[in-house]
Tab-separated table of C-alpha atoms in Angstrom:
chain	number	residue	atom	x	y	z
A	1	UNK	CA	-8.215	-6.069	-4.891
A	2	UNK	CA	-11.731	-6.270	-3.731
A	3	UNK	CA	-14.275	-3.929	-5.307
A	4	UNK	CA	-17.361	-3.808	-3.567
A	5	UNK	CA	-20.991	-1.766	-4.967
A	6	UNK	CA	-22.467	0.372	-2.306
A	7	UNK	CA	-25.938	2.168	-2.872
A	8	UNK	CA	-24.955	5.652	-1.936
A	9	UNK	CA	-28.339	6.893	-2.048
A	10	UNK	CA	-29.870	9.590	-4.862
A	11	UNK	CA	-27.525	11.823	-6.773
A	12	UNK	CA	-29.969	14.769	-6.519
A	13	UNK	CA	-27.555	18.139	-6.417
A	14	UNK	CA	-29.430	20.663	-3.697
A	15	UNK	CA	-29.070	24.241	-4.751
A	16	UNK	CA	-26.264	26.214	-3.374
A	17	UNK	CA	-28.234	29.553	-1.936
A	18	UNK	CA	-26.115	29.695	1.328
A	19	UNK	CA	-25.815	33.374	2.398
A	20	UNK	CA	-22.368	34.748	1.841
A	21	UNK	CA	-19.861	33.927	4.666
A	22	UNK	CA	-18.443	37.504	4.863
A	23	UNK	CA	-22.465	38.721	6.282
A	24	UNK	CA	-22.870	38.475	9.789
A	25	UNK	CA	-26.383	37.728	10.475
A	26	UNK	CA	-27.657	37.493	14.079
A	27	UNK	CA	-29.952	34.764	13.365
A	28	UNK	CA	-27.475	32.426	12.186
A	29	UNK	CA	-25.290	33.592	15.477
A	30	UNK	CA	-28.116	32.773	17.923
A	31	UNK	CA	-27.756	30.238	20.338
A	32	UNK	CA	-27.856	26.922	18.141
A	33	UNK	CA	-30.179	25.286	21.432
A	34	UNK	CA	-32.892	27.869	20.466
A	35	UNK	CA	-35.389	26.587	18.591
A	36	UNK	CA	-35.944	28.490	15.647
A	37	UNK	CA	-39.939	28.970	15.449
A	38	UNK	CA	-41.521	28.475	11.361
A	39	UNK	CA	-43.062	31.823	10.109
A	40	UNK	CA	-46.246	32.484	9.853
A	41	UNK	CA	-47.271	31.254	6.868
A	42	UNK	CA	-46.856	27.585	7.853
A	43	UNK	CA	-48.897	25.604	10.384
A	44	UNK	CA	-46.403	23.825	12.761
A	45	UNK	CA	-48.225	22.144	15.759
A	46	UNK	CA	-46.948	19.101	17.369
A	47	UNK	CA	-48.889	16.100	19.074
A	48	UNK	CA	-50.693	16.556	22.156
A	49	UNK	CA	-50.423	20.089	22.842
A	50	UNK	CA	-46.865	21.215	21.031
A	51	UNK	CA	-44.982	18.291	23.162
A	52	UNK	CA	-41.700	17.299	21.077
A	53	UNK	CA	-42.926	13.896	21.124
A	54	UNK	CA	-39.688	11.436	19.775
A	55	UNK	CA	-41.698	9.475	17.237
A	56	UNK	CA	-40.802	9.213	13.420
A	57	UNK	CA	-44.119	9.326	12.837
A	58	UNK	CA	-44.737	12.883	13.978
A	59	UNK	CA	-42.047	14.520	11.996
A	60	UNK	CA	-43.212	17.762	9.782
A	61	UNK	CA	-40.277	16.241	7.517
A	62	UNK	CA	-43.584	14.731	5.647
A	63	UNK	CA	-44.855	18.216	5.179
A	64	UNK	CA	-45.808	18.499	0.720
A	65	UNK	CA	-42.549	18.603	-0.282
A	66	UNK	CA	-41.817	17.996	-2.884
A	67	UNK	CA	-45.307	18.140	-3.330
A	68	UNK	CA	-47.576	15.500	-3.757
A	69	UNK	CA	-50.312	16.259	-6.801
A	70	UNK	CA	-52.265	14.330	-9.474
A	71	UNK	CA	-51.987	15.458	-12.732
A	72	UNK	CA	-54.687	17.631	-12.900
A	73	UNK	CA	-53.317	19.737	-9.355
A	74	UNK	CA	-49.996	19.925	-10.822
A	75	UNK	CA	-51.706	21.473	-13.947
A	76	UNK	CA	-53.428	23.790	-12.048
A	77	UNK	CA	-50.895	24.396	-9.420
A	78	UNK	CA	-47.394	25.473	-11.587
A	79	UNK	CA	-45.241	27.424	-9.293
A	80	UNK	CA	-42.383	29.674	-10.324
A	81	UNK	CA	-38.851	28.712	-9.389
A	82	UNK	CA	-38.946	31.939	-6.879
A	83	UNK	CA	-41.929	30.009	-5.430
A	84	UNK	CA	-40.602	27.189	-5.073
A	85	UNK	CA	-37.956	28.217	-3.943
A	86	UNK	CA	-39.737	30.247	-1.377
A	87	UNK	CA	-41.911	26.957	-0.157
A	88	UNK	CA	-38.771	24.860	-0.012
A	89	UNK	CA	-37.494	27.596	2.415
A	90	UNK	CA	-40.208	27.301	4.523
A	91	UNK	CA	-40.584	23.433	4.832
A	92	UNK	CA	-36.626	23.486	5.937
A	93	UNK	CA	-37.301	26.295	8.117
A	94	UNK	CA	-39.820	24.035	9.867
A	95	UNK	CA	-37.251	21.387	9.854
A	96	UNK	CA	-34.776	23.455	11.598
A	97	UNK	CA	-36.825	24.211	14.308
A	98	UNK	CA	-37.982	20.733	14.622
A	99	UNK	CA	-34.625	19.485	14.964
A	100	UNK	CA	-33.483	21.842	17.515
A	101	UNK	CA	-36.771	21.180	19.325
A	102	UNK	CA	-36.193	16.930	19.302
A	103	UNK	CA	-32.319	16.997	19.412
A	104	UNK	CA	-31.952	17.259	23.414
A	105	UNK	CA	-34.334	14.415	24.472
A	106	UNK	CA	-33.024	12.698	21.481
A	107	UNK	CA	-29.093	12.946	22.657
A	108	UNK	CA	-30.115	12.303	26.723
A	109	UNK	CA	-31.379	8.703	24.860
A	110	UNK	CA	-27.651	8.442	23.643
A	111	UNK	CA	-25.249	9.048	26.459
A	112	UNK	CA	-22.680	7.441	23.733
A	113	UNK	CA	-23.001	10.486	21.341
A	114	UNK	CA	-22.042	13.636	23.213
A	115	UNK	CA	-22.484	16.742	21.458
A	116	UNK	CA	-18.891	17.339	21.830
A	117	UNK	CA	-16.785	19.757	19.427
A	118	UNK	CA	-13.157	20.483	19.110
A	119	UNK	CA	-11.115	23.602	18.070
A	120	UNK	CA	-8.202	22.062	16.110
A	121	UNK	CA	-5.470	24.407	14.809
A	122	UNK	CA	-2.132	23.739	13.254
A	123	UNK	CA	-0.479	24.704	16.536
A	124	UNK	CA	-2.284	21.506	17.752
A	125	UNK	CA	-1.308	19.058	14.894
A	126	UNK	CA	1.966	19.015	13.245
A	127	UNK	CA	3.170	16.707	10.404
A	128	UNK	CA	2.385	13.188	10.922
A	129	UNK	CA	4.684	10.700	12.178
A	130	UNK	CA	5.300	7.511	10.061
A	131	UNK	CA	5.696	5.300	13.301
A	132	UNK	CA	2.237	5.671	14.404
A	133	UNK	CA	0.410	4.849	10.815
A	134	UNK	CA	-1.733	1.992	10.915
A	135	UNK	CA	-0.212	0.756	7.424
A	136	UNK	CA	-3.254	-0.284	5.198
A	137	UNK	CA	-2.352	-1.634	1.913
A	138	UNK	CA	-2.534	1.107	-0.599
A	139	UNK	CA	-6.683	1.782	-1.459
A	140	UNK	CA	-8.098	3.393	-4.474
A	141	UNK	CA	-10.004	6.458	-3.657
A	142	UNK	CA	-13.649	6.762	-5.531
A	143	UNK	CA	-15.538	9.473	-6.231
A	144	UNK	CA	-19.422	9.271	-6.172
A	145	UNK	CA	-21.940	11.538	-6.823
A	146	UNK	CA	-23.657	11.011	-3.835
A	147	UNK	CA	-24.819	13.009	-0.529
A	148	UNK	CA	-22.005	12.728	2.149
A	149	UNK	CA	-23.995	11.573	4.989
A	150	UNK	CA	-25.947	8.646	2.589
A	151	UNK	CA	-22.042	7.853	1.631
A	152	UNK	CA	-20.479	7.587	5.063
A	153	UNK	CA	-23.626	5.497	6.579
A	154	UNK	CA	-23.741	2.979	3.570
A	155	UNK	CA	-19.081	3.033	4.124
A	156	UNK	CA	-20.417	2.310	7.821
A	157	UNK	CA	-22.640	-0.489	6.771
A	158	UNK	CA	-20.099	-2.326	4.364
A	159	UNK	CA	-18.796	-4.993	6.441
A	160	UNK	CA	-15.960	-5.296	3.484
A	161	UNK	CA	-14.816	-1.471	4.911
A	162	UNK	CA	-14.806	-2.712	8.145
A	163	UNK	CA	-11.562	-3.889	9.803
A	164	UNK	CA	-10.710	-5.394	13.775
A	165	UNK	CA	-8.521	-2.458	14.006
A	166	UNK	CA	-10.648	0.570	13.183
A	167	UNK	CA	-13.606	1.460	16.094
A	168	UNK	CA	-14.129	4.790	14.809
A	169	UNK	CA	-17.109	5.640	13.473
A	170	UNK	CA	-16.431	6.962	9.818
A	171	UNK	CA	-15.193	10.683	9.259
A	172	UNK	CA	-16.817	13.364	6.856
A	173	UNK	CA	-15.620	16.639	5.818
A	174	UNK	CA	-17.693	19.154	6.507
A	175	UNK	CA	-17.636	21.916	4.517
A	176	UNK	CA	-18.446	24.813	6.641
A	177	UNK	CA	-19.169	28.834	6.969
A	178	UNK	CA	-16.136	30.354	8.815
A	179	UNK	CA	-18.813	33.073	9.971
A	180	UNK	CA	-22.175	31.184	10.914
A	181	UNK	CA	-22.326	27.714	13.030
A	182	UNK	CA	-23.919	25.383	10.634
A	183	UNK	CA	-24.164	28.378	7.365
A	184	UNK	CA	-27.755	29.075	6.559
A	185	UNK	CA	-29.153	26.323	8.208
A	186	UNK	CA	-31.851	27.822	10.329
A	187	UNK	CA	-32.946	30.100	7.692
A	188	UNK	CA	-33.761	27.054	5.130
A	189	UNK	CA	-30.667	27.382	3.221
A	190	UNK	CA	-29.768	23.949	1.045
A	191	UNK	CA	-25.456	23.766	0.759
A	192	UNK	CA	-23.916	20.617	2.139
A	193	UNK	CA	-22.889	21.999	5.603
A	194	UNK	CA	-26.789	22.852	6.301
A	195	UNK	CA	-27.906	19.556	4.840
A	196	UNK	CA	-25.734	17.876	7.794
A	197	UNK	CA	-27.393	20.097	10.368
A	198	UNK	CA	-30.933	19.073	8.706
A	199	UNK	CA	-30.137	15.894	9.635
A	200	UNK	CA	-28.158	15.171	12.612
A	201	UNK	CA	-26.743	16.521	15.585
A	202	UNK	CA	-23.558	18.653	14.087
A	203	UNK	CA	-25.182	21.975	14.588
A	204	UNK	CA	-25.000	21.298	18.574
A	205	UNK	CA	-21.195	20.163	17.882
A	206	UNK	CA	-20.375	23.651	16.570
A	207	UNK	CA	-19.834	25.943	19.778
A	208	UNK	CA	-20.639	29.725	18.795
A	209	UNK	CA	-17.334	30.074	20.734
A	210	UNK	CA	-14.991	28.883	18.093
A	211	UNK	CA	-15.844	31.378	15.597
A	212	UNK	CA	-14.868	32.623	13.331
A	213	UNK	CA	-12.774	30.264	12.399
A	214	UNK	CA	-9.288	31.586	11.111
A	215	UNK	CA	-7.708	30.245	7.697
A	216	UNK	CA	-6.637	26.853	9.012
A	217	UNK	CA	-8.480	26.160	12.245
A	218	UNK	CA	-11.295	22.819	11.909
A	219	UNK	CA	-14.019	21.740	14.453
A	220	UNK	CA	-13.206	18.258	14.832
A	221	UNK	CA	-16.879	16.355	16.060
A	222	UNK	CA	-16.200	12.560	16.959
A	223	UNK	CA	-19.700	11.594	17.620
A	224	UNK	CA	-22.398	12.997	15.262
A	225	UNK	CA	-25.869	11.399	15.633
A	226	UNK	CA	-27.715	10.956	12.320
A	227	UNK	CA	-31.663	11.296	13.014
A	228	UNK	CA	-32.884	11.783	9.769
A	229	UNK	CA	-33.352	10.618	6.101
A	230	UNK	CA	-31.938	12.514	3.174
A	231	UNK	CA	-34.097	15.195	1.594
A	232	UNK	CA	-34.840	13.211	-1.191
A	233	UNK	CA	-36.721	10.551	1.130
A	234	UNK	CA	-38.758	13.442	2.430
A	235	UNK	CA	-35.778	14.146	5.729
A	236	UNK	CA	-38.317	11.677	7.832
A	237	UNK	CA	-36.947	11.169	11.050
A	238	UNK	CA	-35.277	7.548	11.843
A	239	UNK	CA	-36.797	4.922	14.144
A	240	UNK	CA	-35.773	7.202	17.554
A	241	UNK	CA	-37.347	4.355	19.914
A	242	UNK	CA	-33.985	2.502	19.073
A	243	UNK	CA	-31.679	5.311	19.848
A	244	UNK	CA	-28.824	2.527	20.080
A	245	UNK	CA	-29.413	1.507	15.770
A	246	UNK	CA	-28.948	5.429	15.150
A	247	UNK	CA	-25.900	5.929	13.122
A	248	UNK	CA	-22.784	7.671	14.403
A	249	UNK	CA	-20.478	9.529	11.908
A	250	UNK	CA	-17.369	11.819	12.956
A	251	UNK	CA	-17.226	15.324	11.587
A	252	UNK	CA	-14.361	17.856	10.670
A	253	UNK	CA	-15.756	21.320	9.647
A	254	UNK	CA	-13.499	23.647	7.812
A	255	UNK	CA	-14.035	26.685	5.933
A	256	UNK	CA	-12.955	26.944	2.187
A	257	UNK	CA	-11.895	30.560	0.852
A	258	UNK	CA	-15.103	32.180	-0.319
A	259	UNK	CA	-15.026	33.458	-4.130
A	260	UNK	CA	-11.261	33.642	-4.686
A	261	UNK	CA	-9.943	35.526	-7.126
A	262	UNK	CA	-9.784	33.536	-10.662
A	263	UNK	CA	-7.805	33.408	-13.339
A	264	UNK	CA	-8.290	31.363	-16.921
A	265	UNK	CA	-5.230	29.202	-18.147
A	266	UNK	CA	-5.064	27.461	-21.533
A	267	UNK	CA	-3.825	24.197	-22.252
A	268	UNK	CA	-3.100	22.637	-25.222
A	269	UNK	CA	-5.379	19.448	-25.712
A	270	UNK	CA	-2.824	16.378	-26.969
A	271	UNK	CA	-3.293	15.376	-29.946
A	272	UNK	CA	-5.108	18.199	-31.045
A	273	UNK	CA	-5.232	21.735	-32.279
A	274	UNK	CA	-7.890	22.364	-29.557
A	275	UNK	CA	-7.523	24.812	-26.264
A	276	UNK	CA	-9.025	24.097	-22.651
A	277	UNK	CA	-9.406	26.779	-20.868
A	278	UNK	CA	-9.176	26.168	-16.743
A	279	UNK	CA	-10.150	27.927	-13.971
A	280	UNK	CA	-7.649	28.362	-11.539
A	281	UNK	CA	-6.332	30.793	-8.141
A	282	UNK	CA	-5.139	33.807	-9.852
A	283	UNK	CA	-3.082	34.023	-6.453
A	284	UNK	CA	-0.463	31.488	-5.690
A	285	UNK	CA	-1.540	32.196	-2.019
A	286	UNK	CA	-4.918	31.281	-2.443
A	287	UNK	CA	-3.924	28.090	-3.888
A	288	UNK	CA	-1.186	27.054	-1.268
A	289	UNK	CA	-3.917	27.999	1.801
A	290	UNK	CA	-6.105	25.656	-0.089
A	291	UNK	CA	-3.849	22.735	0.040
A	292	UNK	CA	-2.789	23.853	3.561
A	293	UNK	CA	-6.321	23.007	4.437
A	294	UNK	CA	-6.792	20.026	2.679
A	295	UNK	CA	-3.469	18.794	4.627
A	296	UNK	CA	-5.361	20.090	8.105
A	297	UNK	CA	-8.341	17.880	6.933
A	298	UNK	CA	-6.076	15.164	7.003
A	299	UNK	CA	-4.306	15.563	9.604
A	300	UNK	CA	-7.261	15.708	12.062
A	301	UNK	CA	-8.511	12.794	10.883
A	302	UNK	CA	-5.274	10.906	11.361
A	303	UNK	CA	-4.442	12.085	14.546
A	304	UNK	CA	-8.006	10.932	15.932
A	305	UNK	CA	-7.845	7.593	14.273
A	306	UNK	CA	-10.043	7.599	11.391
A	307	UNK	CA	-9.398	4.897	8.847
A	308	UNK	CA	-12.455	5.559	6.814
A	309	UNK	CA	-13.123	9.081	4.991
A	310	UNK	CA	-15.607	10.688	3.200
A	311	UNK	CA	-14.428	13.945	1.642
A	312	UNK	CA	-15.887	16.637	-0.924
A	313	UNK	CA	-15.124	19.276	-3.417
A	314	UNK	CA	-14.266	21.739	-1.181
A	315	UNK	CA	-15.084	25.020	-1.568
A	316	UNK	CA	-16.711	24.525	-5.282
A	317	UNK	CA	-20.176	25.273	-4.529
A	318	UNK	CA	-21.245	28.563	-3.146
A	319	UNK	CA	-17.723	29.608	-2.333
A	320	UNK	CA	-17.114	29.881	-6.049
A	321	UNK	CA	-13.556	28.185	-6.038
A	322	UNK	CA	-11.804	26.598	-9.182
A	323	UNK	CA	-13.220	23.117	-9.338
A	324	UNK	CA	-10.425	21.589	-11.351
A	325	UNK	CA	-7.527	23.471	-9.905
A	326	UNK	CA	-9.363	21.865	-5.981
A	327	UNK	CA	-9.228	18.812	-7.215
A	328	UNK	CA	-5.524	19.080	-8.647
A	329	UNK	CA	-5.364	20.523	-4.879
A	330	UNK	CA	-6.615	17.736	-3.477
A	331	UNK	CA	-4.545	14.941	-5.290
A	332	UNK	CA	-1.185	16.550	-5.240
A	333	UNK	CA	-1.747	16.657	-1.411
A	334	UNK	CA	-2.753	13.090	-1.114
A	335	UNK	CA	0.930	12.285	-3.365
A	336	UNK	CA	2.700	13.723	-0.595
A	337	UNK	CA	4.716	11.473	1.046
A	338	UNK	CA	3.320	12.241	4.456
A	339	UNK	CA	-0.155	11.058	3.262
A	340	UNK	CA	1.212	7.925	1.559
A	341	UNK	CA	2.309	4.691	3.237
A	342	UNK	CA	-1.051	3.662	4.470
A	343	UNK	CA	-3.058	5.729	6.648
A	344	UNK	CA	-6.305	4.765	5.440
A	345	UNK	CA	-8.576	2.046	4.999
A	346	UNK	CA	-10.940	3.985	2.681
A	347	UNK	CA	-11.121	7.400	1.107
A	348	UNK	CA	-14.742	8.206	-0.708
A	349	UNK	CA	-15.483	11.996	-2.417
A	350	UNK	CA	-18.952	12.266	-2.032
A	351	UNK	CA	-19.441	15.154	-4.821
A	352	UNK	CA	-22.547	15.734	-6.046
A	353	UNK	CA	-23.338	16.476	-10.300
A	354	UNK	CA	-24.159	20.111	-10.163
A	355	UNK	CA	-24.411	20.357	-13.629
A	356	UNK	CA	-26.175	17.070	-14.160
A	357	UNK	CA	-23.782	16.328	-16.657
A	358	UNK	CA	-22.266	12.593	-15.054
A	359	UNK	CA	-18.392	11.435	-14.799
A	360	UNK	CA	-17.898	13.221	-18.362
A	361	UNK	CA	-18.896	16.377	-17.845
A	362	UNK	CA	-17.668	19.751	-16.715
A	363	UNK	CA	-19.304	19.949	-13.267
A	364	UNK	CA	-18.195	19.147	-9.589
A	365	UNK	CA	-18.483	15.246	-10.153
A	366	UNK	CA	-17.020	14.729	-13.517
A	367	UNK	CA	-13.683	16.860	-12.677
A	368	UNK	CA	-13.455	15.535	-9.564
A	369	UNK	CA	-14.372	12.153	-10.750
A	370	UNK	CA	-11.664	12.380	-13.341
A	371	UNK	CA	-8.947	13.698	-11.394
A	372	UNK	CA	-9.534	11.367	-8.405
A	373	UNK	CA	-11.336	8.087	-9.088
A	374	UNK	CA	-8.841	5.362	-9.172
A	375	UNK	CA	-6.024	7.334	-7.425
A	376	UNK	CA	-3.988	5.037	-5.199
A	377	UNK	CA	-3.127	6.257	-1.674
């Protein structure tokens, strides 16, 4: 078996301050082809007279932040986490806007990559059938702690990925607000659905008509233009006077249960006298809707052709669901025998170290990495 390094890009975790799903707010409803204007307290004028001029150059993406300071102006210049905080919410706010501003000249350059979005519900999809699998050898799914769209562009880029028989551009999971088209994006919110809309075109993908989504319904996207860098390379916009070297990536949004109820269960440690203690669904229910999903995510992605994933904890951020018992989730789902037999070319968690603490430690990349990395499918 080939094994093949890919740079995945920074392993930075953003903070998880989405609004919670269950508030309706009418800003996040609004038309997502609205611009959203900056507030006051941050300049935002474009070249030549406020014209959305397409140029990677002009981008407020290369507004301070983070900010740029000697020594001495950091010294003198310490901001509280609340004001940081506060002036990373603005900059994104800013970004938003400029986003929604650039986005329509920016798709009428790429007739290729419609806005287009889906409604996908289990009514649509049913089990998959055997006959029309693709049958791949069996490939080792690995776990990175990486940002999802930095993972499915470099997947996109590895010729070793790359078969004759897959065209598709490759799919990532998107893990989405059931309530608000594209979560908190608009209002400079930082959880991996809004870090998507930062930097592509999903948000225009995301028709205000679909929600709220119900328990098992997904917004299947099959061509998602990327326009900008990550956050960590300042979210500068991409060379748009080449509209044809943009990447491409497929997106399926579904919602994860927000702050399930939880339960601690102990298990003996072999060889030891030791107890873990793991988080887990207090409700059976809880737990079989998650896997229910996970089988949806699949499914979709199947069904449309995609031979190349890139997947995520789902649910373990914001949401507040049981990392460890989501990735048991997760992997006792891909051991189904549905799943099995070949339907993929590549499977990649892109799960980012919350807790800083690498593959051994208790956050959302060491249990997933743990549970996952290595798994054959």
């Amino acid at each position: 078996m080939i094994q093949t390094v890919l740079n995945f890009g920074s392993s930075r975790s953003p903070n998880k301050d989405t609004p919670q799903i269950g508030r309706r707010d009418p800003d996040e409803t609004s038309s997502l082809g609205d611009t959203l204007l900056p507030d006051s307290g941050m300049d935002y004028e474009m070249e030549n007279g406020g014209s959305s001029k397409l140029d990677s150059q002009t981008s407020i993406a290369s507004a301070d932040w983070p900010p740029s300071q000697t020594a001495s102006e950091a010294t003198q210049a310490v901001l509280s986490p609340a004001q940081e905080a506060m002036k990373r919410r603005k900059v994104l706010r800013c970004i938003a806007g400029e986003t929604s501003t650039f986005l329509p000249g920016i798709l009428e350059m790429a007739p290729w990559a419609p806005p287009n979005g889906y409604l996908y519900s289990p009514s649509k999809i049913s089990q998959l059938n055997p006959k029309y699998c693709p049958c791949f050898h069996k490939t080792s799914i690995r776990v990175h702690n990486a940002d999802s769209l930095d993972t499915a562009i470099a997947l996109a880029n590895c010729s070793k990925y790359v078969t004759v028989r897959d065209k598709k551009p490759v799919c990532v999971l998107n893990m989405a607000n059931a309530f608000h088209a594209g979560g908190g994006w608009k209002n400079g919110a930082l959880a991996q659905e809004e870090t998507l809309c930062y930097r592509s075109s999903l948000s225009f993908t995301l028709k205000l008509r679909y929600y709220p989504l119900d328990d098992l319904q997904a917004i299947y996207s099959p061509t998602v233009l990327v326009i900008r860098k990550s956050i960590d390379d300042g979210h500068g916009l991409l060379s748009l006077n080449k509209p044809e070297e943009l990447p491409v990536v497929s997106v399926i949004s579904i919602a994860a249960l927000c702050e399930p109820k939880l339960a601690a269960k102990k298990i003996p440690v072999p060889n030891s006298a030791d107890v873990h203690v793991k988080e887990v669904f207090r409700n059976g229910a809880d737990r079989d809707l998650t896997k229910d999903k996970i089988r949806m995510i699949l499914r979709t992605a199947a069904y449309n052709g995609h031979r190349r994933l890139v997947l995520g904890a789902l649910g373990c951020g914001a949401f507040l669901n049981p990392r460890e018992d989501v990735a048991d989730c997760f992997a006792e789902v891909f051991s189904e025998s549905e799943f099995g037999g070949g339907w993929w070319e590549s499977i990649i968690f892109a799960v980012m170290d919350d807790l800083e603490e690498g593959k051994d430690g208790d956050g959302n990349y060491g249990v997933f990495y743990r549970k996952l990395h290595g798994m054959m499918v």
